[in-house]
XYZ file of C-alpha atoms in Angstrom:
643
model
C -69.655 21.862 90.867
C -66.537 19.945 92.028
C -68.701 16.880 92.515
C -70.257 17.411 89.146
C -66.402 17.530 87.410
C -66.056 14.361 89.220
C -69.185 12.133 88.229
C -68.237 13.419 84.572
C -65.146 11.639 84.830
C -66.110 8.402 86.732
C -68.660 8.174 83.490
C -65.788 8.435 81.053
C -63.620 6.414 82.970
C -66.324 3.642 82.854
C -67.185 4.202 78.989
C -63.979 4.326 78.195
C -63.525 0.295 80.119
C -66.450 -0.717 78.139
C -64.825 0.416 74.699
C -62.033 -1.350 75.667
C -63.342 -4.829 76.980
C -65.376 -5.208 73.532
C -62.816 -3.365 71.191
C -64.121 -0.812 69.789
C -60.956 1.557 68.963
C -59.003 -1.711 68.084
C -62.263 -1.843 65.392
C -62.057 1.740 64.261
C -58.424 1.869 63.480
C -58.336 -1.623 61.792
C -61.356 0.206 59.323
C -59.112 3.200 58.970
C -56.446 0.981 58.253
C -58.266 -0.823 55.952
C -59.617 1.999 54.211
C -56.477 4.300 53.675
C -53.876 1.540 52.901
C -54.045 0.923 49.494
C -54.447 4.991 48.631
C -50.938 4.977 50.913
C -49.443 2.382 48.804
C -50.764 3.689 45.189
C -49.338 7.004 46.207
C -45.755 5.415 46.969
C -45.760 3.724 44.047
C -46.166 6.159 41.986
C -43.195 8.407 43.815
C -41.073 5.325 43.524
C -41.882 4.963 39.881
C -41.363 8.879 39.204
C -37.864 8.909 40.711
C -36.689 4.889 39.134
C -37.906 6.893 35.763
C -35.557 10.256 36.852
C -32.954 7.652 38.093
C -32.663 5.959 35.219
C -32.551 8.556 32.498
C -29.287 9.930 34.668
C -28.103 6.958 34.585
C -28.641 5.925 30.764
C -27.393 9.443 30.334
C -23.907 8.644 32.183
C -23.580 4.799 31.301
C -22.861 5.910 27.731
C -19.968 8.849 28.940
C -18.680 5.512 31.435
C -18.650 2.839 29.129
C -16.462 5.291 26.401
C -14.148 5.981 29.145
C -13.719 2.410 30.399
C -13.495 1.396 26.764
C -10.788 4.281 26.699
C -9.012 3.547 29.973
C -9.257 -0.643 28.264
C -7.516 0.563 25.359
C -4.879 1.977 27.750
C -4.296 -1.004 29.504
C -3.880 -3.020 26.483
C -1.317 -0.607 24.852
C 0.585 -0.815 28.460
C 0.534 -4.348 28.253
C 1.461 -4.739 24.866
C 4.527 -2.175 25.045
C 5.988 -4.318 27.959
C 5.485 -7.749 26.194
C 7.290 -5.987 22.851
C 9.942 -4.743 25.693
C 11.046 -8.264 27.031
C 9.366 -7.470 30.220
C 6.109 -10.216 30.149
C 2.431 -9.602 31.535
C 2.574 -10.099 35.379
C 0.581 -12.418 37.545
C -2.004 -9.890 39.164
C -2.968 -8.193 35.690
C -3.184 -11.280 33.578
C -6.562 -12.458 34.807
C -7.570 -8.652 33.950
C -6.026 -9.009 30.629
C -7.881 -12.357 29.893
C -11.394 -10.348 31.016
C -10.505 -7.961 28.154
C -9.885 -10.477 25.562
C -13.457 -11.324 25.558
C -13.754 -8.081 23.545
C -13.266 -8.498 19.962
C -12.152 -4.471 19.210
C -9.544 -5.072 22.086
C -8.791 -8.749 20.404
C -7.657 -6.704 17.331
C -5.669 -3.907 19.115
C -3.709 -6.428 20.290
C -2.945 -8.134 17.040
C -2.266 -4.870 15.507
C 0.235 -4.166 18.141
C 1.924 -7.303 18.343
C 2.124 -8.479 14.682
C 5.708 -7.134 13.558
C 4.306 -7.841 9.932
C 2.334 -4.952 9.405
C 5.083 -2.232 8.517
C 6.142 -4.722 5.514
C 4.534 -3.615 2.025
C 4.252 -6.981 0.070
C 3.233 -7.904 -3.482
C 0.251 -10.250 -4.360
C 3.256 -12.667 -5.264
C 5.059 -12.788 -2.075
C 4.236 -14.798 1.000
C 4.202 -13.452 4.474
C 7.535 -13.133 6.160
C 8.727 -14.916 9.086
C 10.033 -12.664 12.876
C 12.212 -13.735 14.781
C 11.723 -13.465 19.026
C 13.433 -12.531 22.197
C 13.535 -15.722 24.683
C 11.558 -13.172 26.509
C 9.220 -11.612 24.029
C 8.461 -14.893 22.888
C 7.130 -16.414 26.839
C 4.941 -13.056 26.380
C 3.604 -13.511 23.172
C 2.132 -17.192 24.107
C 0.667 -16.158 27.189
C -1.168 -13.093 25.521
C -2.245 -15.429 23.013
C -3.767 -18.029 24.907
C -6.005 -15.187 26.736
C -7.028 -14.379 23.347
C -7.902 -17.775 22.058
C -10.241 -18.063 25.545
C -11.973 -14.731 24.621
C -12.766 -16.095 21.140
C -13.358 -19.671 22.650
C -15.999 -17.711 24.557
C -17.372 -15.390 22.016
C -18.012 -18.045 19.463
C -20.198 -20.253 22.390
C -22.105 -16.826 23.640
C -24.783 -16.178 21.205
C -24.610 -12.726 19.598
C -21.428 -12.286 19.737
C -19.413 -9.126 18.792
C -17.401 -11.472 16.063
C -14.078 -14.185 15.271
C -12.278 -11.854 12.917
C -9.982 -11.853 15.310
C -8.852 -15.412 14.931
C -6.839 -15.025 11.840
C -4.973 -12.393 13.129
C -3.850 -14.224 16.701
C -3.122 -17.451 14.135
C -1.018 -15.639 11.665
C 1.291 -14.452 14.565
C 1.718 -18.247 15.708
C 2.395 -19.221 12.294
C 4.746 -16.684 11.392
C 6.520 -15.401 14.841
C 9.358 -17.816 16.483
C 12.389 -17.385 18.573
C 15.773 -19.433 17.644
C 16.399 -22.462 19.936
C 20.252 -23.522 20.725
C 20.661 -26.563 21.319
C 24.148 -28.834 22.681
C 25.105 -32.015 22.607
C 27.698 -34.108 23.833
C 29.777 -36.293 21.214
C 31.971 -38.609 22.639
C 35.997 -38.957 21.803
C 38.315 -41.764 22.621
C 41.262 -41.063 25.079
C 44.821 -41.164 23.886
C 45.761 -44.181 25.161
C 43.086 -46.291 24.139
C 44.277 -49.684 22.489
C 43.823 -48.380 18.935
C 46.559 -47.874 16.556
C 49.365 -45.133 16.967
C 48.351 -42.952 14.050
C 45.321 -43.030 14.747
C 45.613 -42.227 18.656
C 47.765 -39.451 17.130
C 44.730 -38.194 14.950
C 43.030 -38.552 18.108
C 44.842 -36.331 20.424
C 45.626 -33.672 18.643
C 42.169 -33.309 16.512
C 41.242 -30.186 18.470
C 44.765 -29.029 18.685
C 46.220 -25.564 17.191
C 47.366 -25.405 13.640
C 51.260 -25.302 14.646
C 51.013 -28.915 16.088
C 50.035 -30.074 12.693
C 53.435 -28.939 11.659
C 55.617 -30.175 14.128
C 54.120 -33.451 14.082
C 56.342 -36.612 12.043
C 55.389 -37.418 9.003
C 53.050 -34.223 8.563
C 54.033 -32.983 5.451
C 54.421 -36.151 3.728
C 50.326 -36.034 4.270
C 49.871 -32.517 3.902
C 51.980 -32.522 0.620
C 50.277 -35.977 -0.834
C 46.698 -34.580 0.237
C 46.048 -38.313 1.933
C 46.090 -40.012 5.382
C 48.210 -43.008 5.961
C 45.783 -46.605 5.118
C 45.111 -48.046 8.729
C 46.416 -51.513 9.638
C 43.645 -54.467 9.152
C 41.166 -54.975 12.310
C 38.241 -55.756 13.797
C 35.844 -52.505 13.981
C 36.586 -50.827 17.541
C 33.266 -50.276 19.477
C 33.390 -46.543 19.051
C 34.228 -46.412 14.827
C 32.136 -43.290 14.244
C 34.232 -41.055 16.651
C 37.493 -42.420 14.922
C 35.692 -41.853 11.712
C 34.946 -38.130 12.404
C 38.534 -37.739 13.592
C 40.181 -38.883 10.590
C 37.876 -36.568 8.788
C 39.634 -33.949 11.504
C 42.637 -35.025 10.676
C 42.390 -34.875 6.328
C 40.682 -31.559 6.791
C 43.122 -29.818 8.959
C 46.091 -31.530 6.648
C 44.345 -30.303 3.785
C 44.533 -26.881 5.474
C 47.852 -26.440 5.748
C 48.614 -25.755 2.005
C 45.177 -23.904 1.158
C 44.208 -20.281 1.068
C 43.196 -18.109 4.187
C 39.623 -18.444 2.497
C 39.422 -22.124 3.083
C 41.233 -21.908 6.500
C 38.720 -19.688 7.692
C 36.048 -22.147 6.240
C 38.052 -24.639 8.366
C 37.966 -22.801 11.474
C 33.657 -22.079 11.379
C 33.572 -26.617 10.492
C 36.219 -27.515 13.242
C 35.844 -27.726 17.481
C 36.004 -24.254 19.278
C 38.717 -24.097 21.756
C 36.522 -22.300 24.426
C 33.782 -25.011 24.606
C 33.864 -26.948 27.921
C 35.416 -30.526 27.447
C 34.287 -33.010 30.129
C 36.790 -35.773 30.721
C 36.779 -38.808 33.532
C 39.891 -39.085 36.136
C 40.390 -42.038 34.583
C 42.681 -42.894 31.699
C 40.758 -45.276 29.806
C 37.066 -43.545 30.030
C 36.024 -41.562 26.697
C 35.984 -37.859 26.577
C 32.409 -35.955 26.054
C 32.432 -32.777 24.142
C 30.200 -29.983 23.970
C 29.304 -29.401 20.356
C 26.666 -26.994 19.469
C 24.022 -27.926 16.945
C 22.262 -26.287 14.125
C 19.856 -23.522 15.562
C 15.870 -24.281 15.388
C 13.335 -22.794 15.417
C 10.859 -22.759 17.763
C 7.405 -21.052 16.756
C 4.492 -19.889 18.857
C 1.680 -22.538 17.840
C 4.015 -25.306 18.771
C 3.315 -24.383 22.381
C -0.075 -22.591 21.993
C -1.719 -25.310 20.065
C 0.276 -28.205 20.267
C 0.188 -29.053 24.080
C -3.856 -29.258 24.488
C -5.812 -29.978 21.515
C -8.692 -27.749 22.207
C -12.024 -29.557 20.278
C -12.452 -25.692 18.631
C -10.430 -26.864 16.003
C -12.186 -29.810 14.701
C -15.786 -27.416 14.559
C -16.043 -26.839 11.122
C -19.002 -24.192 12.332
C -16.490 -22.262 13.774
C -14.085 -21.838 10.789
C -17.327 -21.150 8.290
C -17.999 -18.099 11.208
C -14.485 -17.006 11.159
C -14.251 -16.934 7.216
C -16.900 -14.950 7.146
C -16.492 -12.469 9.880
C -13.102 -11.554 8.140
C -14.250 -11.562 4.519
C -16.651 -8.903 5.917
C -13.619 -7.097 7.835
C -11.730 -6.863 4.840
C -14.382 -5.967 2.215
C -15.085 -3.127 4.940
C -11.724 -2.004 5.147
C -10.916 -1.608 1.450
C -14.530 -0.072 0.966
C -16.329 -2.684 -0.871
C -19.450 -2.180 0.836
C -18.978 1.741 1.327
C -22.445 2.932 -0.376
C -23.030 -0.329 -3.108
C -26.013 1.340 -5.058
C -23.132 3.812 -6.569
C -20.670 1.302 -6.668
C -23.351 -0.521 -8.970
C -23.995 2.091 -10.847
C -20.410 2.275 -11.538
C -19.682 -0.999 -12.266
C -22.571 -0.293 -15.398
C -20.500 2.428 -17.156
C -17.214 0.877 -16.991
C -15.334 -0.880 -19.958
C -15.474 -4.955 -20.138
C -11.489 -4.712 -19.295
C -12.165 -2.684 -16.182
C -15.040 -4.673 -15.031
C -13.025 -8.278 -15.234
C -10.438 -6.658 -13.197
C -12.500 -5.460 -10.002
C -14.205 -9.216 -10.681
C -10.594 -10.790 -10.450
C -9.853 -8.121 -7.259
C -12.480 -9.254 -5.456
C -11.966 -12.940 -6.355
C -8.482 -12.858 -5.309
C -9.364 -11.350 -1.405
C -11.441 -14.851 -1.085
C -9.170 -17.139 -2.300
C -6.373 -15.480 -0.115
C -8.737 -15.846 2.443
C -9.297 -19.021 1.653
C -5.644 -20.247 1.347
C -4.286 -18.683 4.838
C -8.175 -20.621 6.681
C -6.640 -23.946 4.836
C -2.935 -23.220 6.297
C -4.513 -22.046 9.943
C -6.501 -25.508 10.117
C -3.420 -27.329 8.875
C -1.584 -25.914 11.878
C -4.279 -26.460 13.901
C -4.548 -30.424 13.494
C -8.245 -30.286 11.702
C -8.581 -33.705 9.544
C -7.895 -33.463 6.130
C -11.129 -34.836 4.976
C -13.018 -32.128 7.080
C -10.432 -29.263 5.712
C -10.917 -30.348 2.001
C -14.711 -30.938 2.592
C -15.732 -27.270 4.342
C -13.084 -25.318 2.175
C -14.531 -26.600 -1.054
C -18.005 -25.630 0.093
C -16.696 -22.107 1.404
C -15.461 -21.618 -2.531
C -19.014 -22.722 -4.220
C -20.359 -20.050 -1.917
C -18.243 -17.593 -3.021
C -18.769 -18.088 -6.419
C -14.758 -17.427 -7.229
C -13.886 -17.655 -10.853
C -11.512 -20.116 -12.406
C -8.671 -18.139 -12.350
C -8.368 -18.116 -8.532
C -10.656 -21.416 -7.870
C -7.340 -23.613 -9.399
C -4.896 -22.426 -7.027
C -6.953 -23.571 -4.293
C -7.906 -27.088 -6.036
C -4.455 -27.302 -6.218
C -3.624 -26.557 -2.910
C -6.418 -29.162 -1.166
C -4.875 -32.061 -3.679
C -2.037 -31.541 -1.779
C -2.100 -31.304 1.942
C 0.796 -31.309 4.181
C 0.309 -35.043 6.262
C 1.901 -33.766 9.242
C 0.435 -30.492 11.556
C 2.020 -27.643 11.091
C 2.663 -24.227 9.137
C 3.671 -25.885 6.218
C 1.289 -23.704 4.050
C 2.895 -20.368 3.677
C 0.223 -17.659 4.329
C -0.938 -14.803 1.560
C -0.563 -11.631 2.545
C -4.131 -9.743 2.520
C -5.976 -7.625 0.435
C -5.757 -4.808 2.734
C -2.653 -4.965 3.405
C -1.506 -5.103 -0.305
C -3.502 -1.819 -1.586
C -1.059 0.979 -2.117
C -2.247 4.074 -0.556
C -1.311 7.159 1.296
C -2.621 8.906 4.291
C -3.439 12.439 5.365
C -4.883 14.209 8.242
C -7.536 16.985 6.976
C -9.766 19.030 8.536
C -12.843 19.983 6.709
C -13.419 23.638 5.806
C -10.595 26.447 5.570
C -9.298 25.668 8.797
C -8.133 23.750 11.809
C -11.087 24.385 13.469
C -13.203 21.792 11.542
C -13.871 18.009 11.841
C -10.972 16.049 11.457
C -10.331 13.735 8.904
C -8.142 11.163 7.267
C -7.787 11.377 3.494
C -6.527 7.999 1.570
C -5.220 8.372 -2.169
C -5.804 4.908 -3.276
C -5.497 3.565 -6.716
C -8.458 4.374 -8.324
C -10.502 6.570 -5.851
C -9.879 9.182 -2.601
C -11.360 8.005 0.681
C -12.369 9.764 3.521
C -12.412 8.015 6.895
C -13.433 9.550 10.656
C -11.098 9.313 13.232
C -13.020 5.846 14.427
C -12.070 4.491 11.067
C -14.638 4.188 9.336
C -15.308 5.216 5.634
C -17.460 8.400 5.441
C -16.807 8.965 1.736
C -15.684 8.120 -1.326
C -14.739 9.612 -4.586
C -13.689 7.561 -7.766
C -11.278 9.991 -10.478
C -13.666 9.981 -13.069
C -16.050 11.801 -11.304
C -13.557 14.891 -9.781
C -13.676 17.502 -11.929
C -10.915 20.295 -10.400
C -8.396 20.323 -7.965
C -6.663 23.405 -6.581
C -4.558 24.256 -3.847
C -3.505 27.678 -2.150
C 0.031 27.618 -0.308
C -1.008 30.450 1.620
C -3.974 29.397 3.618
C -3.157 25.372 3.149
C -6.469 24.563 1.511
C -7.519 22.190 -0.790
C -10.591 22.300 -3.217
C -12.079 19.574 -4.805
C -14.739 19.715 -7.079
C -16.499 16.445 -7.870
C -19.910 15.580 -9.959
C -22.790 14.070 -7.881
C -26.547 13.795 -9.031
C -25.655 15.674 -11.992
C -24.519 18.342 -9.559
C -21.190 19.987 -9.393
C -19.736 19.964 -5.408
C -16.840 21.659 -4.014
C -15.234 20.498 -0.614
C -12.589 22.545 1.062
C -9.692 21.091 3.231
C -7.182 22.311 5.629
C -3.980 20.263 6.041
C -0.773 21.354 6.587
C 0.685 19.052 3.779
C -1.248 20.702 1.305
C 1.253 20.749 -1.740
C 2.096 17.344 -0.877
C -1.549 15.916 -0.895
C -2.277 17.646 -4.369
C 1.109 16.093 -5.643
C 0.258 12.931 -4.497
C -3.185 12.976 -5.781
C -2.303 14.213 -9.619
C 0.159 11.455 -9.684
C -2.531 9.462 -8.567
C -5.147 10.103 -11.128
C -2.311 10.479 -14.050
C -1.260 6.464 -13.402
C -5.038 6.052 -13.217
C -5.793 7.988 -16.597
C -2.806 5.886 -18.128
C -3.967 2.837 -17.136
C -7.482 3.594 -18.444
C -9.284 3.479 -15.666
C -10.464 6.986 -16.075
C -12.228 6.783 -19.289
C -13.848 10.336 -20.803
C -15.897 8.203 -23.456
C -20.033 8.633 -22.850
C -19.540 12.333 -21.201
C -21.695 15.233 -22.714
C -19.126 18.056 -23.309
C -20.106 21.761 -23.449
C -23.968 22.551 -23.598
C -26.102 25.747 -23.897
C -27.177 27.522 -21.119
C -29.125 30.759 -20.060
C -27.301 33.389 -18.167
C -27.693 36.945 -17.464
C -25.187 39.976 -17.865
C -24.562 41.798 -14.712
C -23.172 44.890 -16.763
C -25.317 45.040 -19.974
C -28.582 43.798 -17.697
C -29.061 41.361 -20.851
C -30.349 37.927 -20.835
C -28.697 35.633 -23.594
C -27.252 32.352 -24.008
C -23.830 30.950 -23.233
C -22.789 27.742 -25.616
C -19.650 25.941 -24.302
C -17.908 24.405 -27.566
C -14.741 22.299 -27.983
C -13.164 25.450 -29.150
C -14.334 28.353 -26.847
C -17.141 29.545 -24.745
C -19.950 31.901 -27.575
C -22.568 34.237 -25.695
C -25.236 35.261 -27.826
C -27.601 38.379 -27.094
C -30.443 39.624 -28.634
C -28.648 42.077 -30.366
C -24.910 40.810 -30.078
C -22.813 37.987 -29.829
C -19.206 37.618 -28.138
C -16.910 34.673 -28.750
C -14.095 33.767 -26.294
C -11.568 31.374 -27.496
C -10.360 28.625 -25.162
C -6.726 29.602 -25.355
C -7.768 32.515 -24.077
C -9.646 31.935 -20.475
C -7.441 31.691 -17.910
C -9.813 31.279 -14.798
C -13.338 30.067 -14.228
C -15.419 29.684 -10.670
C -18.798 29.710 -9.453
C -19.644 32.636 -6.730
C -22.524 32.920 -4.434
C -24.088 29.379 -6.341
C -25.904 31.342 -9.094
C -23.065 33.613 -10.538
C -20.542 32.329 -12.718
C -17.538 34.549 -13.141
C -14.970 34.024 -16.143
C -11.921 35.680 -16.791
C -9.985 36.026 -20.121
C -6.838 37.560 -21.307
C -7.533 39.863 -23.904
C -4.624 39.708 -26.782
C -5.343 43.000 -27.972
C -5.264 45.455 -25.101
C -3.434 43.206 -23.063
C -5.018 42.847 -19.820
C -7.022 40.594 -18.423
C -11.054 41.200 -18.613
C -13.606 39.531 -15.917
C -17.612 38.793 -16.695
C -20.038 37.979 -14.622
C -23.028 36.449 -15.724
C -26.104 35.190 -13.295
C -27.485 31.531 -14.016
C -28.982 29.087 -11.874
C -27.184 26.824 -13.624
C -24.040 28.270 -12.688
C -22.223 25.496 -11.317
C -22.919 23.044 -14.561
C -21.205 26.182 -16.456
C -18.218 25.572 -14.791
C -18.225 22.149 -14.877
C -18.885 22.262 -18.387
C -15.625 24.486 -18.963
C -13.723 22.237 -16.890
C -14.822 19.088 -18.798
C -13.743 20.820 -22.186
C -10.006 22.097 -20.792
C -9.593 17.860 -19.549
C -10.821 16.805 -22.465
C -8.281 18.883 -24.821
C -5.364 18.142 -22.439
C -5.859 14.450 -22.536
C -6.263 14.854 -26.454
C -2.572 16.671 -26.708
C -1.260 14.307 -24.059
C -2.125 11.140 -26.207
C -0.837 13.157 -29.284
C 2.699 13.931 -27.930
C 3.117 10.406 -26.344
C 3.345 8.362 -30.040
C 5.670 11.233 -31.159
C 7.886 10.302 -28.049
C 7.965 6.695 -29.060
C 8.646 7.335 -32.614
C 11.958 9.711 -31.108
């Protein structure tokens, strides 16, 4: 058996040699290879492909939550940097080349305008021109260095296609037209000694020009020229080298004679014109050398382009592409920031039913935001150093394209007739449209109470606006088409009723300053009414509708009249005279509730009446009670003249 066990393996051994010398295995595994390779790799793939796809949903998912909280944490960092330029303290050498990285941003462009432009507090009429600040040596090193990062970020954004906007430029412009700091300057006038060879009352005048008052007076022959008012004629000479300085000390010498018998008024006037005592006089050892004096000159002023523009002439400023882009970039800004643009079918629709008066005046309004625009782009390219014949050329295209009327199209004719020759902000700047509407502010919450979305509420001229905390305009609702307005003290609401779609709305606010936002909001819409731009003329009043009574279990028809509200019933009628109804609401959307005093019993008597047309009931009343107010207002105010 044993020998068997080992011929078995001598065989194997030897098949095993023979496999190897003509490579057999090295065969079978290159097939296997071959053969299960490519289902290895398919099968890979398709795990790498299943967990990129899971990757990169988490990661879409968390690159929006990073990129608002870098945008935040930017914001931050921009505010920081901005406080300690406003502060005197400057942007320091490691975070500037951050700072300059976030300048490429145009929201972060106009954060820092907005934060840096001491202009914006000032409420200015469409007369006026923009004021001019004054700087801080400090504030003012700060303010050029922030601006030149922001003139690279626009630099850059207007060369990267698709870029996120140049708005921005005519904000970072305005500040280096308008911002400066006030430069002292000294120089050194030169005086003849004493005992120069020039004549003795003259040396006299000399010596004592910048002397006290008292050595006037003890001085010979003083008050024969303070009593005659003249200096004594100088002996015929040649001119002296150095005439001027004994020119300007004679002058010395007839004002501070002339002082002597004058008020206190003119010797302090005397005092401001003549050499301080505590300036530093420099003076040679020897005798015969003039004397230099200190004198301070008139303070200048020194404004931001002259060293953010001036210095390097960047080749931005002679692209007339670039100032068309800009232009319109900010016209859009500012048409979006009024509201222009907020919803334009209704604003159309608007615009139909208005009076010819009204309509010429939003024309003019929105004429007079592009030439404003148009003025402060001429005065920016002024500054700039853009050729005159480019500037007259591009700004008269920009005002074809407009389509400006002639009202506001002469003032800048006029203006590019006559260009400043020499760079610079010679060209006051307009303040803008934005800036100039008068309007006032109020945090709201929507609903009954804090717990809603917050809001801000704007009381504007001629219409309420509602922005989101971003900004931007949600909605907005012109005075002719509110209906009611109450207010509770108690629980700090507000209701608004407005018409929409031939639909009556009601929106409930919570503010705090809920008396003060319904104050401001009457006055509002009574200047509005006054100035006509709330017109009643065109509007159906009253109307019949069918209702049902919840206590009788009748069905009838209500008529709101000019005089009173008449419900007829198959079998009765009831009349309710407008003096009489002191409240009317909708409740549940299809019940309209009205309650009248009753003269007779005298108490106050509630119906209830179901409609689907419950809400046009009340707006119906409502229309009727503003309609006979504004008919007794007009009546009383020609009595008032007449008194």
């Amino acid at each position: 058996m044993s020998g068997f066990n080992g011929l078995a393996e001598k065989s194997s051994g030897i098949f095993s040699q023979v496999l190897n010398k003509t490579g057999g295995l090295k065969q079978a595994q290159a097939i296997r290879d071959k053969a299960l390779k490519p289902l290895a790799n398919a099968t890979a793939s398709r795990i790498e492909q299943s967990q990129h796809a899971v990757k990169s949903k988490t990661q879409g998912v968390q690159t929006s939550a990073q990129t608002a909280n870098q945008q935040s944490k930017n914001q931050q960092a921009v505010r920081e940097v901005c406080d300690a330029i406003l502060a005197g303290q400057g942007i320091g050498m490691f975070a500037y080349p951050k700072f300059k990285r976030l300048m490429e941003d145009e929201s972060l462009r106009e954060l820092v305008c907005s934060k840096l432009n001491l202009g914006l507090e000032n409420k200015l009429t469409e007369e006026e021109y923009v004021k001019e600040f004054p700087l801080t040596r400090a504030q003012y090193k700060g303010y050029v260095k922030v601006l030149q990062a922001c003139l690279a970020g626009i630099e850059l954004s207007f060369n990267t296609p698709g870029s996120n906007g140049l708005a921005s430029v005519f904000h970072v412009l305005e500040i280096a037209h308008t911002h400066f700091w006030i430069k002292y300057a000294i120089c050194f006038v030169s005086r003849l000694p004493a005992n120069a060879a020039t004549p003795k009352t003259t040396g006299h005048l000399v010596r004592h020009a910048c002397q006290p008052e008292t050595h006037w007076k003890t001085r010979p022959g003083s008050e024969a020229s303070s009593s005659s008012g003249a200096i004594p004629p100088m002996p015929p000479r040649p001119p002296p080298p150095r005439q001027e300085s004994i020119q300007e000390n004679s002058k010395l010498a007839r004002e501070a004679s002339i002082e002597s018998s004058s008020s206190s008024s003119q010797r302090t006037q005397l005092e401001k014109l003549r050499m301080p005592l505590s300036l530093p006089v420099v003076s040679n050892s020897a005798s015969t050398s003039p004397r230099s004096i200190a004198t301070p000159m008139e303070p200048t002023r020194h404004y931001i382009y002259q060293d953010l523009i001036l210095p390097s002439p960047n080749p931005l400023w002679q692209n007339t592409v670039f100032w068309e882009n800009a232009f319109y970039d900010v016209v859009g800004q500012e048409r979006d920031i009024i509201g222009m643009d907020q919803e334009p079918s209704e604003m159309i629709d608007r615009y139909a039913t208005l009076s010819d008066s009204e309509r010429k005046r939003l024309e003019l309004e929105e004429d007079r935001l592009l030439s404003t625009l148009l003025h402060n782009l001429t005065g920016y390219m002024i500054m700039c150093g853009t050729g005159q014949k480019a500037i007259q050329q591009k700004i008269r295209r920009l005002l074809g394209k407009s389509h400006i009327g002639l009202v506001c199209s002469k003032t800048i004719n006029i203006l590019l007739d006559d260009l400043p020759q020499q760079q610079g902000n010679g060209i006051p700047l307009k303040p803008l449209g934005s800036r100039l509407v008068q309007k006032q502010s109020f945090t709201v919450y929507a609903g009954s109470n804090a717990q809603g979305t917050m809001m801000f509420l704007e009381v504007c001229d001629d219409a309420v606006v509602l922005r989101a905390v971003t900004g931007a305009v949600t909605e907005r609702w012109w005075y002719e088409r509110l209906v009611n307005m109450t207010y509770s003290p108690k629980t700090k609401v507000l209701c608004l009723w407005r018409r929409h779609e031939d639909k009556v709305h009601m929106d409930k606010f919570f503010t705090k300053k809920c008396r003060e936002l319904y104050l401001c909001m009457k006055a509002a819409m009574e200047k509005a009414a006054a100035r006509g731009r709330v017109s009643v003329e065109g509007r159906d009043l009253g109307g019949e509708f069918p209702v049902h009574d919840t206590e009788t279990n009748q069905g009838g028809l209500m008529q709101v009249r000019i005089d009173g509200i008449a419900i007829l019933f198959e079998n009765s009628q009831v009349f309710i005279e407008l003096a009489n109804i002191k409240k009317c609401n909708t409740y549940g959307g299809n019940c309209f509730v009205l309650e009248e005093f009753d003269r007779k019993k005298g108490e106050m008597v509630q119906r209830r009446y179901f409609s689907q047309m419950a809400d046009q009931i009340c707006y119906a009343v409502l229309c009727v009670f503003s309609f006979v107010a504004a008919g007794q207002k007009n009546q009383a105010s020609p009595k008032k003249l007449e008194k």
